[in-house]
Tab-separated table of C-alpha atoms and ligand atoms in Angstrom:
chain	number	residue	atom	x	y	z
H	1	UNK	CA	0.066	0.138	0.326
H	2	UNK	CA	1.371	3.368	-1.282
H	3	UNK	CA	2.142	5.280	2.625
H	4	UNK	CA	0.770	8.294	2.603
H	5	UNK	CA	2.923	12.062	3.028
H	6	UNK	CA	3.911	12.716	6.145
H	7	UNK	CA	2.784	16.892	6.685
H	8	UNK	CA	5.382	19.357	6.264
H	9	UNK	CA	5.807	21.129	8.961
H	10	UNK	CA	6.278	25.076	9.070
H	11	UNK	CA	7.258	27.588	11.871
H	12	UNK	CA	5.733	28.042	15.449
H	13	UNK	CA	6.793	32.058	14.242
H	14	UNK	CA	6.584	34.448	16.766
H	15	UNK	CA	3.156	34.719	17.914
H	16	UNK	CA	2.671	31.271	19.702
H	17	UNK	CA	2.089	32.045	23.204
H	18	UNK	CA	-1.519	33.523	23.853
H	19	UNK	CA	-2.199	29.593	22.728
H	20	UNK	CA	0.453	27.331	23.799
H	21	UNK	CA	2.808	29.533	27.055
H	22	UNK	CA	-1.077	31.650	28.256
H	23	UNK	CA	-0.670	31.391	31.602
H	24	UNK	CA	3.097	32.260	31.517
H	25	UNK	CA	2.713	35.088	29.593
H	26	UNK	CA	-0.550	36.214	31.135
H	27	UNK	CA	-3.560	35.791	28.356
H	28	UNK	CA	-6.721	34.739	29.630
H	29	UNK	CA	-6.674	31.232	28.622
H	30	UNK	CA	-5.402	28.265	30.598
H	31	UNK	CA	-1.654	26.196	29.972
H	32	UNK	CA	-1.892	22.636	29.249
H	33	UNK	CA	1.801	22.928	30.796
H	34	UNK	CA	3.883	25.503	32.055
H	35	UNK	CA	7.170	25.659	33.549
H	36	UNK	CA	6.563	23.579	36.519
H	37	UNK	CA	7.179	20.326	36.306
H	38	UNK	CA	7.367	19.482	39.890
H	39	UNK	CA	4.507	20.790	42.353
H	40	UNK	CA	3.220	18.933	45.480
H	41	UNK	CA	5.481	15.538	47.037
H	42	UNK	CA	6.060	13.728	44.153
H	43	UNK	CA	8.642	11.231	44.890
H	44	UNK	CA	12.764	12.569	43.930
H	45	UNK	CA	15.488	14.780	44.086
H	46	UNK	CA	13.997	18.613	43.208
H	47	UNK	CA	16.103	20.160	40.417
H	48	UNK	CA	15.627	23.633	38.406
H	49	UNK	CA	16.867	23.542	34.973
H	50	UNK	CA	18.086	26.535	32.430
H	51	UNK	CA	19.233	28.113	29.773
H	52	UNK	CA	18.876	30.746	27.188
H	53	UNK	CA	18.522	29.980	23.113
H	54	UNK	CA	21.477	32.227	21.871
H	55	UNK	CA	21.617	32.361	17.570
H	56	UNK	CA	23.789	32.577	14.643
H	57	UNK	CA	25.494	36.519	16.194
H	58	UNK	CA	25.224	34.967	19.903
H	59	UNK	CA	22.567	37.575	20.860
H	60	UNK	CA	19.666	35.987	23.026
H	61	UNK	CA	16.687	35.144	21.519
H	62	UNK	CA	13.959	36.084	23.543
H	63	UNK	CA	10.630	34.217	21.191
H	64	UNK	CA	11.447	30.661	21.316
H	65	UNK	CA	9.628	27.682	23.197
H	66	UNK	CA	10.734	24.830	24.261
H	67	UNK	CA	9.694	21.671	26.066
H	68	UNK	CA	10.788	18.995	28.230
H	69	UNK	CA	10.121	15.792	27.662
H	70	UNK	CA	11.326	13.664	30.522
H	71	UNK	CA	10.962	10.601	32.882
H	72	UNK	CA	10.193	10.526	36.970
H	73	UNK	CA	12.370	9.868	38.918
H	74	UNK	CA	12.653	5.887	39.490
H	75	UNK	CA	13.121	6.474	34.961
H	76	UNK	CA	9.528	5.661	34.069
H	77	UNK	CA	7.502	7.887	31.504
H	78	UNK	CA	4.009	8.933	32.096
H	79	UNK	CA	2.831	7.533	28.843
H	80	UNK	CA	1.286	3.546	27.565
H	81	UNK	CA	4.437	2.514	25.209
H	82	UNK	CA	6.076	1.807	29.204
H	83	UNK	CA	4.500	-0.358	31.006
H	84	UNK	CA	5.650	0.335	34.279
H	85	UNK	CA	3.520	3.375	34.835
H	86	UNK	CA	5.385	6.926	36.518
H	87	UNK	CA	4.337	9.208	39.933
H	88	UNK	CA	0.446	9.828	39.070
H	89	UNK	CA	1.092	12.406	39.630
H	90	UNK	CA	3.903	13.726	37.384
H	91	UNK	CA	3.428	14.021	34.424
H	92	UNK	CA	7.133	15.132	32.769
H	93	UNK	CA	6.166	17.165	30.793
H	94	UNK	CA	6.762	21.073	30.644
H	95	UNK	CA	6.698	23.960	27.244
H	96	UNK	CA	7.339	27.771	28.490
H	97	UNK	CA	8.542	30.023	26.191
H	98	UNK	CA	12.370	33.089	26.454
H	99	UNK	CA	9.775	35.944	25.958
H	100	UNK	CA	9.054	36.573	29.880
H	101	UNK	CA	11.698	36.361	31.844
H	102	UNK	CA	13.995	39.414	32.316
H	103	UNK	CA	17.390	37.522	30.694
H	104	UNK	CA	15.201	35.210	28.462
H	105	UNK	CA	16.289	32.447	29.940
H	106	UNK	CA	14.263	28.749	30.633
H	107	UNK	CA	13.432	28.055	33.393
H	108	UNK	CA	11.363	24.547	34.583
H	109	UNK	CA	11.337	23.653	38.432
H	110	UNK	CA	11.390	19.138	38.113
H	111	UNK	CA	12.860	16.168	38.985
H	112	UNK	CA	15.906	15.255	38.685
H	113	UNK	CA	14.681	11.419	36.434
H	114	UNK	CA	16.083	7.916	36.931
H	115	UNK	CA	17.906	6.434	34.037
H	116	UNK	CA	15.153	5.618	32.295
H	117	UNK	CA	16.788	1.265	31.254
H	118	UNK	CA	19.895	0.066	31.435
H	119	UNK	CA	21.516	1.505	28.868
H	120	UNK	CA	21.003	4.822	28.797
H	121	UNK	CA	22.130	8.858	31.855
H	122	UNK	CA	19.186	10.224	33.157
H	123	UNK	CA	18.348	12.254	30.361
H	124	UNK	CA	15.455	15.231	29.380
H	125	UNK	CA	13.836	16.013	26.266
H	126	UNK	CA	13.874	18.531	24.765
H	127	UNK	CA	12.488	20.442	21.444
H	128	UNK	CA	13.363	23.547	20.336
H	129	UNK	CA	11.285	26.092	18.353
H	130	UNK	CA	11.397	29.412	16.817
H	131	UNK	CA	10.587	31.519	14.951
H	132	UNK	CA	13.043	30.746	12.342
H	133	UNK	CA	13.079	27.745	12.453
H	134	UNK	CA	11.033	25.857	9.962
H	135	UNK	CA	11.161	22.551	11.301
H	136	UNK	CA	11.725	21.705	15.605
H	137	UNK	CA	14.926	21.027	16.352
H	138	UNK	CA	15.202	18.329	18.824
H	139	UNK	CA	17.687	18.259	21.582
H	140	UNK	CA	18.822	16.765	25.333
H	141	UNK	CA	19.509	17.972	28.556
H	142	UNK	CA	22.080	15.566	30.099
H	143	UNK	CA	23.470	16.163	33.721
H	144	UNK	CA	27.298	17.375	34.558
H	145	UNK	CA	27.479	15.422	37.876
H	146	UNK	CA	26.680	11.848	36.320
H	147	UNK	CA	29.716	11.435	34.329
H	148	UNK	CA	29.384	7.704	35.380
H	149	UNK	CA	26.145	6.542	33.350
H	150	UNK	CA	26.760	9.399	30.645
H	151	UNK	CA	30.594	7.865	29.670
H	152	UNK	CA	28.680	4.713	29.472
H	153	UNK	CA	25.486	6.228	27.506
H	154	UNK	CA	25.042	4.909	23.782
H	155	UNK	CA	23.583	8.623	22.523
H	156	UNK	CA	26.089	10.574	24.373
H	157	UNK	CA	28.671	7.881	22.228
H	158	UNK	CA	27.228	8.668	19.466
H	159	UNK	CA	28.232	12.517	19.039
H	160	UNK	CA	31.601	13.715	17.998
H	161	UNK	CA	33.352	13.538	21.440
H	162	UNK	CA	34.036	17.811	21.927
H	163	UNK	CA	30.952	18.125	21.080
H	164	UNK	CA	29.346	16.034	24.107
H	165	UNK	CA	29.648	19.056	26.631
H	166	UNK	CA	26.682	21.065	24.202
H	167	UNK	CA	24.746	18.829	25.292
H	168	UNK	CA	25.538	18.241	29.333
H	169	UNK	CA	24.188	20.731	31.767
H	170	UNK	CA	26.564	22.261	34.754
H	171	UNK	CA	24.998	21.231	38.317
H	172	UNK	CA	25.138	24.356	40.492
H	173	UNK	CA	24.751	23.552	44.641
H	174	UNK	CA	21.930	26.152	45.953
H	175	UNK	CA	21.149	26.024	49.890
H	176	UNK	CA	17.323	25.695	47.853
H	177	UNK	CA	17.958	22.695	45.033
H	178	UNK	CA	20.755	22.462	42.380
H	179	UNK	CA	19.956	24.338	39.271
H	180	UNK	CA	21.425	22.796	36.274
H	181	UNK	CA	22.200	25.289	33.132
H	182	UNK	CA	22.983	25.121	29.972
H	183	UNK	CA	22.465	27.166	27.429
H	184	UNK	CA	20.905	25.744	23.412
H	185	UNK	CA	23.103	27.296	20.961
H	186	UNK	CA	21.743	27.173	17.119
H	187	UNK	CA	24.837	27.664	15.213
H	188	UNK	CA	28.475	28.545	15.986
H	189	UNK	CA	31.557	27.071	17.647
H	190	UNK	CA	29.519	25.453	20.324
H	191	UNK	CA	26.420	24.585	17.763
H	192	UNK	CA	24.302	22.776	20.379
H	193	UNK	CA	23.914	18.861	19.022
H	194	UNK	CA	20.543	17.669	17.217
H	195	UNK	CA	18.845	14.760	16.543
H	196	UNK	CA	17.671	13.125	13.648
H	197	UNK	CA	14.583	11.342	16.113
N	1	UNK	CA	7.715	-4.276	23.133
N	2	UNK	CA	7.561	-2.490	21.812
N	3	UNK	CA	7.000	-0.716	19.038
N	4	UNK	CA	9.210	2.517	17.435
N	5	UNK	CA	8.197	4.838	14.804
N	6	UNK	CA	8.754	5.585	10.726
N	7	UNK	CA	11.759	8.043	10.330
N	8	UNK	CA	11.193	11.441	9.082
N	9	UNK	CA	10.495	11.833	5.239
N	10	UNK	CA	12.676	14.429	4.718
N	11	UNK	CA	11.577	15.021	1.139
N	12	UNK	CA	8.631	16.944	2.490
N	13	UNK	CA	10.506	18.791	4.922
N	14	UNK	CA	11.492	22.238	4.778
N	15	UNK	CA	14.905	22.340	5.295
N	16	UNK	CA	16.187	24.923	8.552
N	17	UNK	CA	17.764	26.900	6.313
N	18	UNK	CA	15.974	28.489	3.349
N	19	UNK	CA	17.788	32.136	3.050
N	20	UNK	CA	14.222	33.936	1.381
N	21	UNK	CA	12.636	33.138	4.094
N	22	UNK	CA	15.841	35.658	6.526
N	23	UNK	CA	15.226	35.098	10.203
N	24	UNK	CA	16.590	31.076	9.289
N	25	UNK	CA	19.792	32.787	8.033
N	26	UNK	CA	20.707	33.092	12.597
N	27	UNK	CA	18.956	30.054	13.159
N	28	UNK	CA	19.052	27.091	10.952
N	29	UNK	CA	20.959	24.724	13.120
N	30	UNK	CA	24.650	24.577	10.352
N	31	UNK	CA	25.238	20.758	11.502
N	32	UNK	CA	24.462	17.994	9.959
N	33	UNK	CA	21.893	15.670	12.654
N	34	UNK	CA	22.478	12.706	14.242
N	35	UNK	CA	20.904	10.757	13.993
N	36	UNK	CA	19.338	8.236	17.260
N	37	UNK	CA	18.292	4.717	17.508
N	38	UNK	CA	15.072	5.402	18.785
N	39	UNK	CA	14.460	4.524	22.832
N	40	UNK	CA	11.660	4.707	25.135
N	41	UNK	CA	12.770	8.819	24.958
N	42	UNK	CA	11.610	9.192	22.336
N	43	UNK	CA	8.562	6.051	21.602
N	44	UNK	CA	7.002	8.389	24.123
N	45	UNK	CA	5.934	11.247	24.508
N	46	UNK	CA	2.931	13.489	26.516
N	47	UNK	CA	-0.601	12.494	26.425
N	48	UNK	CA	-3.410	14.623	26.689
N	49	UNK	CA	-7.094	13.732	26.250
N	50	UNK	CA	-9.956	15.849	26.904
N	51	UNK	CA	-10.074	15.959	31.006
N	52	UNK	CA	-7.938	19.167	30.051
N	53	UNK	CA	-10.011	20.905	27.296
N	54	UNK	CA	-12.672	23.326	28.232
N	55	UNK	CA	-16.666	22.953	26.953
N	56	UNK	CA	-15.173	26.184	24.514
N	57	UNK	CA	-12.069	25.472	23.761
N	58	UNK	CA	-12.935	24.473	20.562
N	59	UNK	CA	-15.071	27.502	19.712
N	60	UNK	CA	-13.015	30.651	18.580
N	61	UNK	CA	-16.424	32.243	17.625
N	62	UNK	CA	-16.988	31.634	21.373
N	63	UNK	CA	-14.575	30.851	23.664
N	64	UNK	CA	-13.743	34.883	24.901
N	65	UNK	CA	-16.564	36.657	24.183
N	66	UNK	CA	-17.096	40.050	25.683
N	67	UNK	CA	-20.709	40.507	25.290
N	68	UNK	CA	-20.364	40.441	21.595
N	69	UNK	CA	-19.695	38.029	18.287
N	70	UNK	CA	-16.841	38.387	16.653
N	71	UNK	CA	-16.428	40.379	13.128
N	72	UNK	CA	-15.612	38.967	10.990
N	73	UNK	CA	-15.988	35.143	8.245
N	74	UNK	CA	-17.105	32.363	10.395
N	75	UNK	CA	-15.805	28.368	9.494
N	76	UNK	CA	-15.453	25.172	9.916
N	77	UNK	CA	-12.128	23.747	10.089
N	78	UNK	CA	-12.497	20.488	10.304
N	79	UNK	CA	-10.233	16.939	9.207
N	80	UNK	CA	-8.540	14.138	10.922
N	81	UNK	CA	-5.208	13.003	12.221
N	82	UNK	CA	-3.714	10.025	10.019
N	83	UNK	CA	-0.037	8.122	10.086
N	84	UNK	CA	1.688	7.616	7.147
N	85	UNK	CA	-0.036	3.926	5.988
N	86	UNK	CA	-3.820	6.033	6.449
N	87	UNK	CA	-4.570	4.972	10.168
N	88	UNK	CA	-6.792	7.370	12.308
N	89	UNK	CA	-5.059	8.818	15.612
N	90	UNK	CA	-7.721	8.287	18.290
N	91	UNK	CA	-7.389	10.984	21.045
N	92	UNK	CA	-4.957	13.151	20.054
N	93	UNK	CA	-4.564	16.919	21.419
N	94	UNK	CA	-4.561	19.370	19.200
N	95	UNK	CA	-3.252	23.165	19.620
N	96	UNK	CA	-4.512	26.016	17.350
N	97	UNK	CA	-3.774	30.135	16.790
N	98	UNK	CA	-4.696	32.131	14.462
N	99	UNK	CA	-4.599	35.647	13.983
N	100	UNK	CA	-8.358	38.006	13.469
N	101	UNK	CA	-10.452	38.354	10.212
N	102	UNK	CA	-8.146	41.717	10.493
N	103	UNK	CA	-4.930	40.154	10.431
N	104	UNK	CA	-4.291	41.053	14.060
N	105	UNK	CA	-2.610	38.834	16.762
N	106	UNK	CA	-3.536	38.553	20.602
N	107	UNK	CA	-0.055	38.248	20.858
N	108	UNK	CA	1.591	41.949	22.352
N	109	UNK	CA	4.627	42.199	20.334
N	110	UNK	CA	2.444	41.906	17.171
N	111	UNK	CA	2.302	45.400	16.734
N	112	UNK	CA	-0.044	45.480	13.150
N	113	UNK	CA	-1.789	48.368	12.462
N	114	UNK	CA	-4.877	46.220	12.272
N	115	UNK	CA	-8.060	46.229	14.934
N	116	UNK	CA	-7.926	43.751	18.133
N	117	UNK	CA	-11.099	42.055	18.390
N	118	UNK	CA	-12.443	42.775	22.262
N	119	UNK	CA	-14.697	39.422	21.418
N	120	UNK	CA	-11.590	36.862	20.050
N	121	UNK	CA	-8.680	35.547	21.527
N	122	UNK	CA	-7.571	33.499	17.733
N	123	UNK	CA	-6.479	30.473	20.372
N	124	UNK	CA	-8.370	27.026	20.613
N	125	UNK	CA	-7.785	23.150	21.139
N	126	UNK	CA	-9.350	19.874	20.422
N	127	UNK	CA	-9.061	16.189	21.569
N	128	UNK	CA	-9.449	13.981	18.477
N	129	UNK	CA	-12.372	11.405	18.137
N	130	UNK	CA	-12.716	7.734	17.684
N	131	UNK	CA	-11.597	8.420	14.232
N	132	UNK	CA	-9.220	10.044	14.398
N	133	UNK	CA	-11.481	13.121	13.782
N	134	UNK	CA	-11.394	16.229	14.816
N	135	UNK	CA	-13.402	19.493	14.357
N	136	UNK	CA	-13.115	23.907	15.001
N	137	UNK	CA	-14.999	26.544	14.665
N	138	UNK	CA	-13.446	30.048	13.677
N	139	UNK	CA	-12.963	33.643	12.646
N	140	UNK	CA	-11.281	33.354	9.402
N	141	UNK	CA	-8.127	35.337	8.926
N	142	UNK	CA	-7.563	37.799	8.085
N	143	UNK	CA	-3.009	38.438	5.745
N	144	UNK	CA	-1.050	40.235	7.676
N	145	UNK	CA	1.662	42.154	6.797
N	146	UNK	CA	5.538	41.652	8.096
N	147	UNK	CA	8.938	42.369	8.509
N	148	UNK	CA	11.240	40.235	5.810
N	149	UNK	CA	10.673	42.148	2.677
N	150	UNK	CA	9.713	44.914	1.421
N	151	UNK	CA	5.979	44.945	0.672
N	152	UNK	CA	5.717	41.135	2.798
N	153	UNK	CA	2.360	39.582	3.747
N	154	UNK	CA	1.679	36.371	5.339
N	155	UNK	CA	-1.203	34.586	3.193
N	156	UNK	CA	-3.742	33.817	6.089
N	157	UNK	CA	-3.743	30.011	8.036
N	158	UNK	CA	-3.967	28.724	11.020
N	159	UNK	CA	-1.429	27.079	13.837
N	160	UNK	CA	-1.400	23.924	14.894
N	161	UNK	CA	0.497	22.268	17.210
N	162	UNK	CA	-0.164	17.971	17.312
N	163	UNK	CA	1.630	15.475	19.674
N	164	UNK	CA	0.330	12.910	18.084
N	165	UNK	CA	1.172	9.303	20.073
N	166	UNK	CA	4.569	10.218	20.951
N	167	UNK	CA	7.536	12.825	21.406
N	168	UNK	CA	8.627	11.278	17.070
N	169	UNK	CA	5.305	12.525	16.187
N	170	UNK	CA	5.779	16.063	17.373
N	171	UNK	CA	3.830	18.262	13.915
N	172	UNK	CA	3.944	22.250	14.305
N	173	UNK	CA	2.107	23.720	10.903
N	174	UNK	CA	0.772	26.112	9.300
N	175	UNK	CA	-2.329	25.409	6.793
N	176	UNK	CA	-3.733	28.090	4.170
N	177	UNK	CA	-7.094	28.372	2.675
N	178	UNK	CA	-7.291	27.193	-1.051
N	179	UNK	CA	-6.050	29.581	-3.995
N	180	UNK	CA	-5.124	32.805	-1.833
N	181	UNK	CA	-2.958	34.708	-4.482
N	182	UNK	CA	-0.340	35.240	-1.449
N	183	UNK	CA	0.712	31.813	-1.171
N	184	UNK	CA	3.179	32.173	-3.972
N	185	UNK	CA	5.258	34.870	-2.079
N	186	UNK	CA	5.389	33.525	0.751
N	187	UNK	CA	8.757	32.510	1.449
N	188	UNK	CA	7.520	30.305	4.781
N	189	UNK	CA	5.453	28.286	2.628
N	190	UNK	CA	7.485	28.211	-0.537
N	191	UNK	CA	10.443	26.906	1.957
N	192	UNK	CA	8.248	23.236	1.763
N	193	UNK	CA	8.950	21.050	-1.101
N	194	UNK	CA	7.052	22.351	-4.783
N	195	UNK	CA	5.580	18.431	-4.169
N	196	UNK	CA	4.650	19.265	-1.296
N	197	UNK	CA	3.578	22.125	-0.495
N	198	UNK	CA	-0.221	21.491	-1.540
N	199	UNK	CA	-0.408	19.677	1.498
N	200	UNK	CA	-0.751	22.462	3.766
N	201	UNK	CA	-3.428	24.290	2.034
N	202	UNK	CA	-7.329	23.084	3.377
N	203	UNK	CA	-10.022	21.797	1.050
N	204	UNK	CA	-13.297	24.295	0.453
N	205	UNK	CA	-15.662	22.051	0.449
N	206	UNK	CA	-18.966	22.361	0.445
N	207	UNK	CA	-20.511	19.162	2.726
N	208	UNK	CA	-19.330	20.727	5.161
N	209	UNK	CA	-19.722	24.735	4.645
N	210	UNK	CA	-22.949	24.907	7.825
N	211	UNK	CA	-26.255	26.022	5.993
N	212	UNK	CA	-26.407	30.614	7.582
N	213	UNK	CA	-23.262	29.613	9.576
N	214	UNK	CA	-20.134	29.135	8.356
N	215	UNK	CA	-18.444	28.232	5.793
N	216	UNK	CA	-16.247	23.843	6.210
N	217	UNK	CA	-12.339	23.395	5.117
N	218	UNK	CA	-11.228	20.246	5.401
N	219	UNK	CA	-7.501	19.201	6.566
N	220	UNK	CA	-6.399	16.415	7.196
N	221	UNK	CA	-3.124	15.871	9.184
N	222	UNK	CA	0.068	12.966	8.138
N	223	UNK	CA	1.921	11.985	11.129
N	224	UNK	CA	5.037	9.304	10.561
N	225	UNK	CA	3.905	5.819	11.420
N	226	UNK	CA	4.385	2.766	13.498
N	227	UNK	CA	7.339	0.142	12.075
N	228	UNK	CA	8.405	-2.821	12.901
N	229	UNK	CA	11.045	-2.756	15.055
N	230	UNK	CA	11.353	-2.942	17.708
N	231	UNK	CA	13.014	-0.136	20.629
N	232	UNK	CA	16.298	-1.764	22.262
W	301	FE2	FE1	1.455	33.116	11.824
C-alpha cells in the first residue's frame, strides 16, 4: 500500500504565546503545561533547569519555545508505551517561552529523572521551536554530576567527543536545591547537537 | 517490547536554512543532525486527553466573547489525524492559534496597526475522536504584513500544534486557504518542497459548510507511521 506523505512542518512563528503558553504570558486562557513539572510531594530530587537560546550572532533569542519531556525520579515515563507507569502526580512534560524572563531564559522546576533503561544516562528530551525554524529541533539535556553514566550512554557515544559538552548541563549547588544550566546554541563553535529523532 | 516510529520523510519537510525566509539565516542549525536510535525516550510522549479541555476550547467564535460575537467570516475547520499508513490517530490533542479577521494577533508584540477584536482571542484546542477526527469553529483569519522583505504579507493561515502518539511524531505546522494569491510570494509556505506544498492547503467543502452559519474547510494531518523494528 502506498504511504501518505507526512505533513510538512512550518515555523511556530513569533505569536504562539496566547495559545501555547498563555498563563506564563498573562493571557486569559488556560495552559496545558508550563515551567513547573513537579508540585506537591512528587518523589525525586527537586532541580531547576535554566538556560538561554542563542542565535548565530550570539544574540539571545527572546521568542523561542522550549518543550521538555522526561521520565520520573525512577526513570519511568507517563505514557502507555512504558509498561511500568509513572508517579501519578508527575506528567513529565513542560513548555515555556523565552519571552517573559528578564534574561530571556527558559526555566523549568522539575525533578531529576532516573535512568530510563539499563543503558542510557539520566536525561531530559528537549524540543526547540522558534520563528526562523521551519522544523522543530530535538536535543537532550544530560547532567554534569552523572559522569560515569554519561560515559556509558549510547547516545552521547554517538556524538563526536568535542561536541558532547553542548548536551551536558552544569550543576550548581544552591541551598534550596540544585540548578542545572545549559544554553542552546543554534549555530557557532558551540552549536548544540541536534538529533534526527 | 515496543514499536518504534518510521523515520521522518525529509523529502516532505522544509530545510532548516531557507534564506528567502530571513530569520532562518541565524537560527537554522548548520551541522548535520545526529541520528538517534529510538528508545523509550522517543517512543513515549506527552498525553493530553479530554479532561484537559474547557467546554468552549474548540469554538473560537465563542471562547473569548465579552458580550458580542467576533467580527468576520465564520468557518468550520475539520478533518482527520492519520499516520502515513492511513491509520486514524484517536485521542490526540490539537492546539491552534491565528490572527483575527483583520490580520491582527492578540500577542502583545504584534505591532500591525489593524484592529484587535475584543471578542476574539484566536487560540483553541481539541482532542481527536475515536476515528481521528477533529473540528474547530473559528473566524477566517486575515492576511498580515511582516518585515521579511519589502511589502511582505503572510497568506491567511491557522497555526496547528500536534503531539501525536510520541515525541517523534511532534508536528507544528500552518494550514492555508485554497486560492490565496499570496501563497507564491510567501517564503514560509514556499520553503516546503514543491510537491508537498498542497498538503498545507485546506479544501473548501460545501458538504461541510453549515447552512446560514459557516463555510466548511477540510484539512487532514499525516504523522509518521509505526514500524515493526522493536526499540532497544
Ligand atoms: Fe502566523
